[in-house]
mmCIF file of C-alpha atoms in Angstrom:
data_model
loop_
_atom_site.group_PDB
_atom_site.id
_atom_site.type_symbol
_atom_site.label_atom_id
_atom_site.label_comp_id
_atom_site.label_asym_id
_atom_site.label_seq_id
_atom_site.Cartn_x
_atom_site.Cartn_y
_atom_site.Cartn_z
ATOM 1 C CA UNK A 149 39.391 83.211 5.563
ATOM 2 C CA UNK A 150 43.205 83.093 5.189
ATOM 3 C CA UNK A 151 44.817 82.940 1.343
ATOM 4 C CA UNK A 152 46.223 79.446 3.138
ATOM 5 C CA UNK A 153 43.267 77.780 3.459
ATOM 6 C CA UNK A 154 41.265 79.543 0.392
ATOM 7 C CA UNK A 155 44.385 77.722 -1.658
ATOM 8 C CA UNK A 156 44.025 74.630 0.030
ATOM 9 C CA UNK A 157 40.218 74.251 0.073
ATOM 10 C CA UNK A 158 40.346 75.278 -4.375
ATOM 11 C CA UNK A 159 42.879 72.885 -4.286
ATOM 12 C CA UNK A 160 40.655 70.005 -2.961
ATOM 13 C CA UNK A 161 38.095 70.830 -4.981
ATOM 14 C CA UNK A 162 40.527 70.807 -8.047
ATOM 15 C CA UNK A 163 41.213 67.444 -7.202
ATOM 16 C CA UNK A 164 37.770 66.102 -6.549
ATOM 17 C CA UNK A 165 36.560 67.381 -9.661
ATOM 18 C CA UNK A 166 39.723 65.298 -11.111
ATOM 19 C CA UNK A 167 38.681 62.133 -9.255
ATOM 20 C CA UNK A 168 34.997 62.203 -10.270
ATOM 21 C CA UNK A 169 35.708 62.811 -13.847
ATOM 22 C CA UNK A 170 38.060 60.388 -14.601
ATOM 23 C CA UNK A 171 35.948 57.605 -12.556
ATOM 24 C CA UNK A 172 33.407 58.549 -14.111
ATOM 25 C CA UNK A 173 34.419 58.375 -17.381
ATOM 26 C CA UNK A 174 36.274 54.488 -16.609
ATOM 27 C CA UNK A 175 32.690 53.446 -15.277
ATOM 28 C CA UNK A 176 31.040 54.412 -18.357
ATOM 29 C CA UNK A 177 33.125 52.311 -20.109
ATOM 30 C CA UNK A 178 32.813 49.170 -18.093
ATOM 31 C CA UNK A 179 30.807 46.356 -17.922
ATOM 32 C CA UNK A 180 28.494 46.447 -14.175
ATOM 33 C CA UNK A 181 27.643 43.083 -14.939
ATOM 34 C CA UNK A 182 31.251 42.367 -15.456
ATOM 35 C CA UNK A 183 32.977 44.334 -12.636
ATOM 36 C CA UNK A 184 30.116 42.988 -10.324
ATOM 37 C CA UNK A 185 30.672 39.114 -10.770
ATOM 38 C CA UNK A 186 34.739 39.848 -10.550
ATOM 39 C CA UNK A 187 33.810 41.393 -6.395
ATOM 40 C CA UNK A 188 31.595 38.736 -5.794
ATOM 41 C CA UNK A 189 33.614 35.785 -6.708
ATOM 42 C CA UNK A 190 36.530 37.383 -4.657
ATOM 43 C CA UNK A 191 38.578 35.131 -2.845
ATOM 44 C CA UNK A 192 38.116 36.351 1.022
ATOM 45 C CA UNK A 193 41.105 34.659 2.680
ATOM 46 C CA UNK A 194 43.464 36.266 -0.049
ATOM 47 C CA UNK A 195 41.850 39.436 0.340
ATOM 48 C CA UNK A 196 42.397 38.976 4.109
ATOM 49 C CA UNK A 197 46.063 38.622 2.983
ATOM 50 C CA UNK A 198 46.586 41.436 0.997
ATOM 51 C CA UNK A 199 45.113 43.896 4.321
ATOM 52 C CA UNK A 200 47.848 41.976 6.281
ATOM 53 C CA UNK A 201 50.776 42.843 3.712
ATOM 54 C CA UNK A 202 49.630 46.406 3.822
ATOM 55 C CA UNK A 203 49.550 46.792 7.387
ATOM 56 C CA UNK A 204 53.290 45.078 7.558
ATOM 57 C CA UNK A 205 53.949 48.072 5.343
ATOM 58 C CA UNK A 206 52.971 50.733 7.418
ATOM 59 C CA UNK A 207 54.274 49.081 10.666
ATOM 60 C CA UNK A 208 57.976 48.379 8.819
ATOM 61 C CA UNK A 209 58.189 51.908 7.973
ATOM 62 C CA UNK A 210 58.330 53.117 11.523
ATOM 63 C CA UNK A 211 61.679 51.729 11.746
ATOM 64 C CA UNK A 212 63.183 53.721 8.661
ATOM 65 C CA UNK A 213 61.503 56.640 10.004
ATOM 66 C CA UNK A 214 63.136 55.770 13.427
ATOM 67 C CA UNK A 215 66.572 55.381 11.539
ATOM 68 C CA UNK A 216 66.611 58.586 9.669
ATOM 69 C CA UNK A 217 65.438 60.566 12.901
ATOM 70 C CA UNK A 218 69.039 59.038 14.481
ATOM 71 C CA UNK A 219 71.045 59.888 11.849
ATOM 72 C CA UNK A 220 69.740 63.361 12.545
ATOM 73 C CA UNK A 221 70.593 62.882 16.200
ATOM 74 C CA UNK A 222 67.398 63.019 17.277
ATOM 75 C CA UNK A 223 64.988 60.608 18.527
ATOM 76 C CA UNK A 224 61.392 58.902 19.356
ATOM 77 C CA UNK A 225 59.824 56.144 20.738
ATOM 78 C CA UNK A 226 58.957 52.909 18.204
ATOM 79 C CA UNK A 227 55.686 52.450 19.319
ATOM 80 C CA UNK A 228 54.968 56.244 18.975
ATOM 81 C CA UNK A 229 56.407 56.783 15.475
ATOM 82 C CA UNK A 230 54.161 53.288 14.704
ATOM 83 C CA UNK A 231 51.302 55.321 16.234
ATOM 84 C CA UNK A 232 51.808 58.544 14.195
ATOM 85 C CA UNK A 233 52.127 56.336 10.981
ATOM 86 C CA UNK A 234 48.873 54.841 11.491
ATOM 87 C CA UNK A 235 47.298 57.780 12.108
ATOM 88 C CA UNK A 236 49.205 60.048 8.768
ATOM 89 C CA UNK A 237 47.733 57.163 7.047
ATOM 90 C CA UNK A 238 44.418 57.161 8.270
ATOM 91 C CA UNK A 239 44.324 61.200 7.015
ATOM 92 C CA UNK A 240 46.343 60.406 3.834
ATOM 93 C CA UNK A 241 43.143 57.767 2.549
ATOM 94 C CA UNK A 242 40.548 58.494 4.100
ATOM 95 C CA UNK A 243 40.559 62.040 5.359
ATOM 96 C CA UNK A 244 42.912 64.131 2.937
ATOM 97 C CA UNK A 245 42.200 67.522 2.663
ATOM 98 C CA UNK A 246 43.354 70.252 4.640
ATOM 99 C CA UNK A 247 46.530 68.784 6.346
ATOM 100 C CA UNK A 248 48.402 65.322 4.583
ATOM 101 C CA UNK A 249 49.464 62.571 6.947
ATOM 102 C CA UNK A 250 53.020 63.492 6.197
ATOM 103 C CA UNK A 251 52.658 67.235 7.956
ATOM 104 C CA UNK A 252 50.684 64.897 11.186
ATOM 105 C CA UNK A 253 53.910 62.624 11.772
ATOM 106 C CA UNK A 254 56.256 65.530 11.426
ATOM 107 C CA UNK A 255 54.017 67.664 13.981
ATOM 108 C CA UNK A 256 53.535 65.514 16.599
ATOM 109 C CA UNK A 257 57.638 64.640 16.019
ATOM 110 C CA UNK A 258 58.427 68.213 16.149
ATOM 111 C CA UNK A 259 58.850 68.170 19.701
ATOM 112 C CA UNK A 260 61.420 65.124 19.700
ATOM 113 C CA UNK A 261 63.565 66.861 16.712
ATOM 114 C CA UNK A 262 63.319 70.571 18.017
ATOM 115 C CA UNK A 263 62.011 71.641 15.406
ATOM 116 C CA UNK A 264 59.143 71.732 12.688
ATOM 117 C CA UNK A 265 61.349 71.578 9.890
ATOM 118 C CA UNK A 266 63.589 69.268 11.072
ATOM 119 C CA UNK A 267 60.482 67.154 12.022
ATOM 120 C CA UNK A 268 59.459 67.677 8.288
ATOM 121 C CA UNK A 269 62.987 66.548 7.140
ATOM 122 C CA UNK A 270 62.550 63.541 8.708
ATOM 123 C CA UNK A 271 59.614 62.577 6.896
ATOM 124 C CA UNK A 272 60.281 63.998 3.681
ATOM 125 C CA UNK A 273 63.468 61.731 4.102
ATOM 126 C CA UNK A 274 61.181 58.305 4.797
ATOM 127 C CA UNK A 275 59.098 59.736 1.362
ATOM 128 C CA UNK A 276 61.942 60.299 -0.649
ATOM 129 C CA UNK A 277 64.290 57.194 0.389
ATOM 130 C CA UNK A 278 60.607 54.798 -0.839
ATOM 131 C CA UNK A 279 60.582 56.684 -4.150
ATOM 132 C CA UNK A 280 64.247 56.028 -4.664
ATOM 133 C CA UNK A 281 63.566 52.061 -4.202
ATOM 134 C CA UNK A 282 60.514 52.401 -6.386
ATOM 135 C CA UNK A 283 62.567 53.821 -9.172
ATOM 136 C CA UNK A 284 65.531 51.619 -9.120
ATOM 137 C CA UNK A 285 63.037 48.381 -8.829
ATOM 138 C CA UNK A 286 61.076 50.005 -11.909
ATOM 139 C CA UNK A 287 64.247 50.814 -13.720
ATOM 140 C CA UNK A 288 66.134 46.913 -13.240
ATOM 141 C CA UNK A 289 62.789 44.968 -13.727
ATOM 142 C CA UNK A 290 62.260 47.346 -17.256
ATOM 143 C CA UNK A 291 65.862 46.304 -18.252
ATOM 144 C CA UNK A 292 65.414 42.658 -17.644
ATOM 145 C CA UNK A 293 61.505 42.791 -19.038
ATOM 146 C CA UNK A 294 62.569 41.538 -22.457
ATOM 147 C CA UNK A 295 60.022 42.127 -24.956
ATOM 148 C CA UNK A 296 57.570 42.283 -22.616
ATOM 149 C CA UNK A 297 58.494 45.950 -21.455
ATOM 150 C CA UNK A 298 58.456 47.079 -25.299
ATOM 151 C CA UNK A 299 54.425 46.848 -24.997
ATOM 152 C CA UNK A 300 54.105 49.736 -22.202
ATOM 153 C CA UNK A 301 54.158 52.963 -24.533
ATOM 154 C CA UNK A 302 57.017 55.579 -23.590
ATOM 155 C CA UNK A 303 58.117 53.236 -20.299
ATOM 156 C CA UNK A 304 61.379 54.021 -20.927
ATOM 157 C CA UNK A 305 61.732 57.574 -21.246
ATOM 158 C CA UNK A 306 59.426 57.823 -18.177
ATOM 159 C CA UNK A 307 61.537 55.622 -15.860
ATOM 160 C CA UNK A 308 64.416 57.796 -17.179
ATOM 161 C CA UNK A 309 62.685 61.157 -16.377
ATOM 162 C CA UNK A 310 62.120 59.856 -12.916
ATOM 163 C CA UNK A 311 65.492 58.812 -12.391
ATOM 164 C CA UNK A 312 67.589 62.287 -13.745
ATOM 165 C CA UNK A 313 64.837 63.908 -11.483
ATOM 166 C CA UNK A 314 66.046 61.649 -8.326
ATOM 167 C CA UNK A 315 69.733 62.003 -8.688
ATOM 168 C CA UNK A 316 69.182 66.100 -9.587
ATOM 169 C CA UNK A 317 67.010 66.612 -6.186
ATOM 170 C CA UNK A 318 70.243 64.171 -4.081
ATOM 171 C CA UNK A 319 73.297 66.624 -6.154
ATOM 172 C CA UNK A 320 70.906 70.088 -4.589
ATOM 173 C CA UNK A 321 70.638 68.473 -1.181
ATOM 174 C CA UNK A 322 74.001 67.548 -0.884
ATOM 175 C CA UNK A 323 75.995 70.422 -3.265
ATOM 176 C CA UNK A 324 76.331 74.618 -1.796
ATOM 177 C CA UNK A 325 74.492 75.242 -4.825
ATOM 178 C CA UNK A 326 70.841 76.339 -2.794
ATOM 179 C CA UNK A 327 73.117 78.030 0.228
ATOM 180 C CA UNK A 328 72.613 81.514 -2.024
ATOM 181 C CA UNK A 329 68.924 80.819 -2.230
ATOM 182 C CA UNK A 330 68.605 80.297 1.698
ATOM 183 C CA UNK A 331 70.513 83.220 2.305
ATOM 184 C CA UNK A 332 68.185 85.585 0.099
ATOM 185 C CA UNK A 333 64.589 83.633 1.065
ATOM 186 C CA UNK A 334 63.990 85.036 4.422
ATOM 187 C CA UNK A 335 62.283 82.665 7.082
ATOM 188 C CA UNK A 336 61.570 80.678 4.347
ATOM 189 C CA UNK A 337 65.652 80.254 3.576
ATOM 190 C CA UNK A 338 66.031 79.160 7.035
ATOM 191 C CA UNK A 339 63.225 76.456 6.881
ATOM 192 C CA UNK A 340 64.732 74.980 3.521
ATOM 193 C CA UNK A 341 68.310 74.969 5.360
ATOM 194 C CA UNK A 342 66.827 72.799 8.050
ATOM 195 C CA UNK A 343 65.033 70.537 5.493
ATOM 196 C CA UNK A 344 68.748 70.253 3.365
ATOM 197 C CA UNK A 345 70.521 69.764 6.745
ATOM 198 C CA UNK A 346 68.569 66.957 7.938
ATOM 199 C CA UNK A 347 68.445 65.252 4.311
ATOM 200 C CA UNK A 348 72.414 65.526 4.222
ATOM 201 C CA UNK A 349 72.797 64.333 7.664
ATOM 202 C CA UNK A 350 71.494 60.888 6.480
ATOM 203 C CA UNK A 351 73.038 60.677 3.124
ATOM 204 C CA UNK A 352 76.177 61.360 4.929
ATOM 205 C CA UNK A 353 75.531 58.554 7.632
ATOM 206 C CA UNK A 354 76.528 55.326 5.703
ATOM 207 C CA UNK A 355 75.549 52.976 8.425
ATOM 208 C CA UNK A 356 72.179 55.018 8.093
ATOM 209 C CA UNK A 357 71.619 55.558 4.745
ATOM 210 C CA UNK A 358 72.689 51.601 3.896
ATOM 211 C CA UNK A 359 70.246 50.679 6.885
ATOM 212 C CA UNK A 360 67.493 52.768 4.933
ATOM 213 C CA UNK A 361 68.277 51.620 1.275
ATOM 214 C CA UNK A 362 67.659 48.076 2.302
ATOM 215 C CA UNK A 363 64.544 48.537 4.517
ATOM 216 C CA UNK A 364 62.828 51.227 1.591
ATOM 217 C CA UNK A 365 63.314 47.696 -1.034
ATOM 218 C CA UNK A 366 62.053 45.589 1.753
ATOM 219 C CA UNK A 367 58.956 47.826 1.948
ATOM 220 C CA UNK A 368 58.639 48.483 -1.718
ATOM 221 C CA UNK A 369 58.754 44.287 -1.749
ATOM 222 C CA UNK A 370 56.352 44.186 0.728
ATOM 223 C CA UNK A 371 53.902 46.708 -1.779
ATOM 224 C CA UNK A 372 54.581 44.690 -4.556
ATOM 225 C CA UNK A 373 53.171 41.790 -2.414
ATOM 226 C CA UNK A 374 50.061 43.600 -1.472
ATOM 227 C CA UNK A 375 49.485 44.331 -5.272
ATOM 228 C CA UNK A 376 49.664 40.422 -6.355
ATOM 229 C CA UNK A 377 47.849 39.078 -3.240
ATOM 230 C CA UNK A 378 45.025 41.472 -4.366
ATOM 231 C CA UNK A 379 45.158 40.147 -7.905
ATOM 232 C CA UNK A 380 44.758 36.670 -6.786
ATOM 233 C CA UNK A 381 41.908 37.653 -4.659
ATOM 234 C CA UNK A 382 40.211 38.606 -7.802
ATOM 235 C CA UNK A 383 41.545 35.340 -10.093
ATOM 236 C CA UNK A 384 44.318 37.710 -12.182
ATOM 237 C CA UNK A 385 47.837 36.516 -12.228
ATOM 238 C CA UNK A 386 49.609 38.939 -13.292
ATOM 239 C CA UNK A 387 53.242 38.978 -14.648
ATOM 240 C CA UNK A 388 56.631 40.306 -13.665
ATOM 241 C CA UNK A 389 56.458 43.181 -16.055
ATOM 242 C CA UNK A 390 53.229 43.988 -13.950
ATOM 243 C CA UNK A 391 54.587 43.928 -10.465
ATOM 244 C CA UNK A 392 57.827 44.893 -10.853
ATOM 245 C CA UNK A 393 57.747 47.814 -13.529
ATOM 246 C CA UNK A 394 53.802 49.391 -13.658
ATOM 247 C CA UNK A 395 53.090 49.265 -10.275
ATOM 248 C CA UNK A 396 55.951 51.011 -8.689
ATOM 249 C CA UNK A 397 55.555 53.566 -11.613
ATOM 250 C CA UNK A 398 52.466 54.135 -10.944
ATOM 251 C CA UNK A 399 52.687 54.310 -6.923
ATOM 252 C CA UNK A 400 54.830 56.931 -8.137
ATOM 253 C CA UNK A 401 52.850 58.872 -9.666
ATOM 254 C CA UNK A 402 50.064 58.849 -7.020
ATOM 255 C CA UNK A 403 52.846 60.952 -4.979
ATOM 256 C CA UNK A 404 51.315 63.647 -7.494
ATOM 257 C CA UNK A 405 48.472 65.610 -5.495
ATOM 258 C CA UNK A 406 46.044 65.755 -8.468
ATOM 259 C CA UNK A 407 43.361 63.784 -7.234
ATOM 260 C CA UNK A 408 41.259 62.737 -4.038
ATOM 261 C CA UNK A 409 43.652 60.607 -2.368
ATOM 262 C CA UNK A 410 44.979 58.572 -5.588
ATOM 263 C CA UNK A 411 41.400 57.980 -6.648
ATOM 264 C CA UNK A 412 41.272 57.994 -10.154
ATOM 265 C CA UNK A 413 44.653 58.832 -10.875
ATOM 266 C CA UNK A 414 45.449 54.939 -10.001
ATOM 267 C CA UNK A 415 42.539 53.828 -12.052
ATOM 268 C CA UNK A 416 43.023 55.407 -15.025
ATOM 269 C CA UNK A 417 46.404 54.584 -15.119
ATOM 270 C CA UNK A 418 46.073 50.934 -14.055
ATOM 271 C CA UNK A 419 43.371 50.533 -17.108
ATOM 272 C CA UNK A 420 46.014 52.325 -19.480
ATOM 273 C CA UNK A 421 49.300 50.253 -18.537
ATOM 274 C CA UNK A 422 47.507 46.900 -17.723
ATOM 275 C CA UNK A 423 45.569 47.391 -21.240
ATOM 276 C CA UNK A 424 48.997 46.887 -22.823
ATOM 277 C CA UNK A 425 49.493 43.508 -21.255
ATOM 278 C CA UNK A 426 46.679 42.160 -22.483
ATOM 279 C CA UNK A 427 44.161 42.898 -19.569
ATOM 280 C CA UNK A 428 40.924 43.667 -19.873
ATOM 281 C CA UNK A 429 39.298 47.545 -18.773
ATOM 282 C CA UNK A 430 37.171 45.533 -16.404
ATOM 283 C CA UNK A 431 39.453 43.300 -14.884
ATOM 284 C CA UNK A 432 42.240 46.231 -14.255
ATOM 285 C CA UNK A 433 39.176 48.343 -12.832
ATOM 286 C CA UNK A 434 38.166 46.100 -10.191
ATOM 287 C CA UNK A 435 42.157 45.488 -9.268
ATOM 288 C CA UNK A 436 42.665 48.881 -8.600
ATOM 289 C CA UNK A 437 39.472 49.904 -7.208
ATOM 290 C CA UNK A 438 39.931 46.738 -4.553
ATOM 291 C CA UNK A 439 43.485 48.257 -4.100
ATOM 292 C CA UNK A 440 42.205 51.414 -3.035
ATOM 293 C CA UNK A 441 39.636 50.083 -0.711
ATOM 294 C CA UNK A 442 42.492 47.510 1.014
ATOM 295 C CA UNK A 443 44.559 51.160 1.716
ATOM 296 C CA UNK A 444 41.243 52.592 3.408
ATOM 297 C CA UNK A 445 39.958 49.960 5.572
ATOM 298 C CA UNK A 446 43.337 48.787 6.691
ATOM 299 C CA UNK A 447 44.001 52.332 7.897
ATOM 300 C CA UNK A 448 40.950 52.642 9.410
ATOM 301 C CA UNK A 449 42.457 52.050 13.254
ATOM 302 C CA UNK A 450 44.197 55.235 12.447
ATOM 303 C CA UNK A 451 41.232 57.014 13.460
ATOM 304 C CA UNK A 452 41.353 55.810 16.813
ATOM 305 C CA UNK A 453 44.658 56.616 17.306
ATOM 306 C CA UNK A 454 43.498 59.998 16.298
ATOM 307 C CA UNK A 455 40.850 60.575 18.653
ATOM 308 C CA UNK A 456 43.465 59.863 21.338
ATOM 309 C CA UNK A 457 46.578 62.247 20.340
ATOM 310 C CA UNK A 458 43.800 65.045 19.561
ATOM 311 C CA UNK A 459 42.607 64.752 23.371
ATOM 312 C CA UNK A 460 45.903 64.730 24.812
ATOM 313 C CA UNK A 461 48.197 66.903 22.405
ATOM 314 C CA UNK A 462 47.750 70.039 20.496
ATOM 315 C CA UNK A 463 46.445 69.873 16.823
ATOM 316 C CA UNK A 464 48.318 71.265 13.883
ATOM 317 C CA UNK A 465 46.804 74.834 13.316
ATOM 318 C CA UNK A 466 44.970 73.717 10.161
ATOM 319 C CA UNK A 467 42.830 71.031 12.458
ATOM 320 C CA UNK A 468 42.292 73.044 15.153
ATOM 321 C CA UNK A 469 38.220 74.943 15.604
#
């Protein structure tokens, strides 16, 4: 067995023993009786909803995707990229593991941009341009929270973490400060150039990068809607301080590859934040447990998508027997 997929497979494990511990320790806390009554009384048509909201999400993507691959001169059909999305998302929730649904789109993209790297560019740059929205929503919405804001502990210092981290990671892509590093790194310096060349190519492109500003908010909206449908489904209302600043923080943080696919990781930190705004360990529970489950079965389809590119077009190495 390659030191590759050694690391990767104590990596997974690393984060399944993550997932299980901390759901196990929220589910010793909670109420069953409790948590039971909140999924049976669900409201179905909302919950309906909330699947339709996230699958608007993946299928609006595929245009920023699209965008960012033409500011990079480069290429690909709609309904293809819309394909490829369905299907990284379908290995991102319910099949992560050896190979994330980000490394899918960009390898079945390489051949449109030329290259892997570029292809990887071009996703990393549809990641990176959602966090952005996801901070700046997070950061206005905490300075118009009023007091409400003041009961999330250490908000503030964490929404200004994320945003020095942003605007550090935009000055490297954009500055010669990493040319030395390229130079000196081998095959691996040429890979990073790629990535940096493709990321400046859109941050240079104003039509392109204004085009992708407006459609990441319009997405991170779109999230945002998910989140409150699903809270209706289960009889919450939740307010503004909710939507606006502690989810996108914490759909940030589930970037973080510490756990199974967000399991856990979401949980915990939906009990912690929502706690502070006066809801209860239950009723935060079952909101992010039904969020997680929305995610899964709405990218579902992905798998048949799957079976069809792995007949027809060569696997990434990590997938194939």
């Amino acid at each position: 067995m390659s030191r590759k997929k050694l690391h990767t497979r104590w990596q997974l494990l690393l984060q399944i023993v993550f997932t299980i511990g901390v759901l196990f320790w929220l589910l010793h806390n909670t109420n069953w009786p409790s948590l039971s009554q909140r999924f049976a009384e669900m409201r179905p048509w909302w919950f309906v909803a909330a699947m339709a909201s996230y699958a608007l999400n993946l299928s609006v993507s595929v245009i920023r995707w699209r965008i960012i691959l033409l500011a990079m001169e480069r290429t690909a059909p709609i309904l293809w990229l819309l394909r490829l999305n369905w299907v990284g998302a379908y290995f991102n929730q319910v099949l992560p593991g050896a190979v994330s649904g980000d490394v899918i789109r960009a390898w079945y993209t390489r051949q449109q941009t030329g290259s892997m790297p570029l292809a990887l560019a071009a996703v990393f740059g549809d990641r990176f341009m959602g966090m952005g929205a996801l901070i700046v929503i997070a950061a206005v919405a905490f300075a118009l929270g009023g007091a409400r804001v003041g009961l999330l502990p250490q908000m503030g210092w964490t929404i200004g973490i994320l945003l020095f981290a942003y605007a550090l990671i935009v000055l490297l892509i954009l500055s010669p400060l990493l040319n030395f590093l390229e130079k000196i790194s081998g095959k691996l310096g040429d890979k990073l150039h790629d990535i940096r060349l493709g990321m400046g190519a859109l941050l240079r492109h104003r039509l392109a990068l204004s085009a992708t500003i407006v459609l990441s908010f319009t997405i991170q909206c779109i999230s945002v809607l998910t989140f409150w449908l699903l809270a209706h489904a289960l009889g919450e209302a939740p307010d503004a301080v909710a939507l606006w600043v502690v989810w996108p923080v914490i759909s940030l943080f589930l970037a973080l590859p510490i756990s199974f696919a967000g399991w856990g990781l979401r949980e915990g930190l939906m009990v912690f934040y929502l706690g502070y705004l006066h809801m209860g360990h239950d009723q935060a529970l079952a909101l992010s447990l039904l969020l997680g489950f929305t995610m899964v079965l709405t990218s579902l389809p992905g798998a048949l998508l799957w079976i069809g590119l792995h007949r027809h077009h060569e696997a990434p190495p990590d997938l194939q027997a």
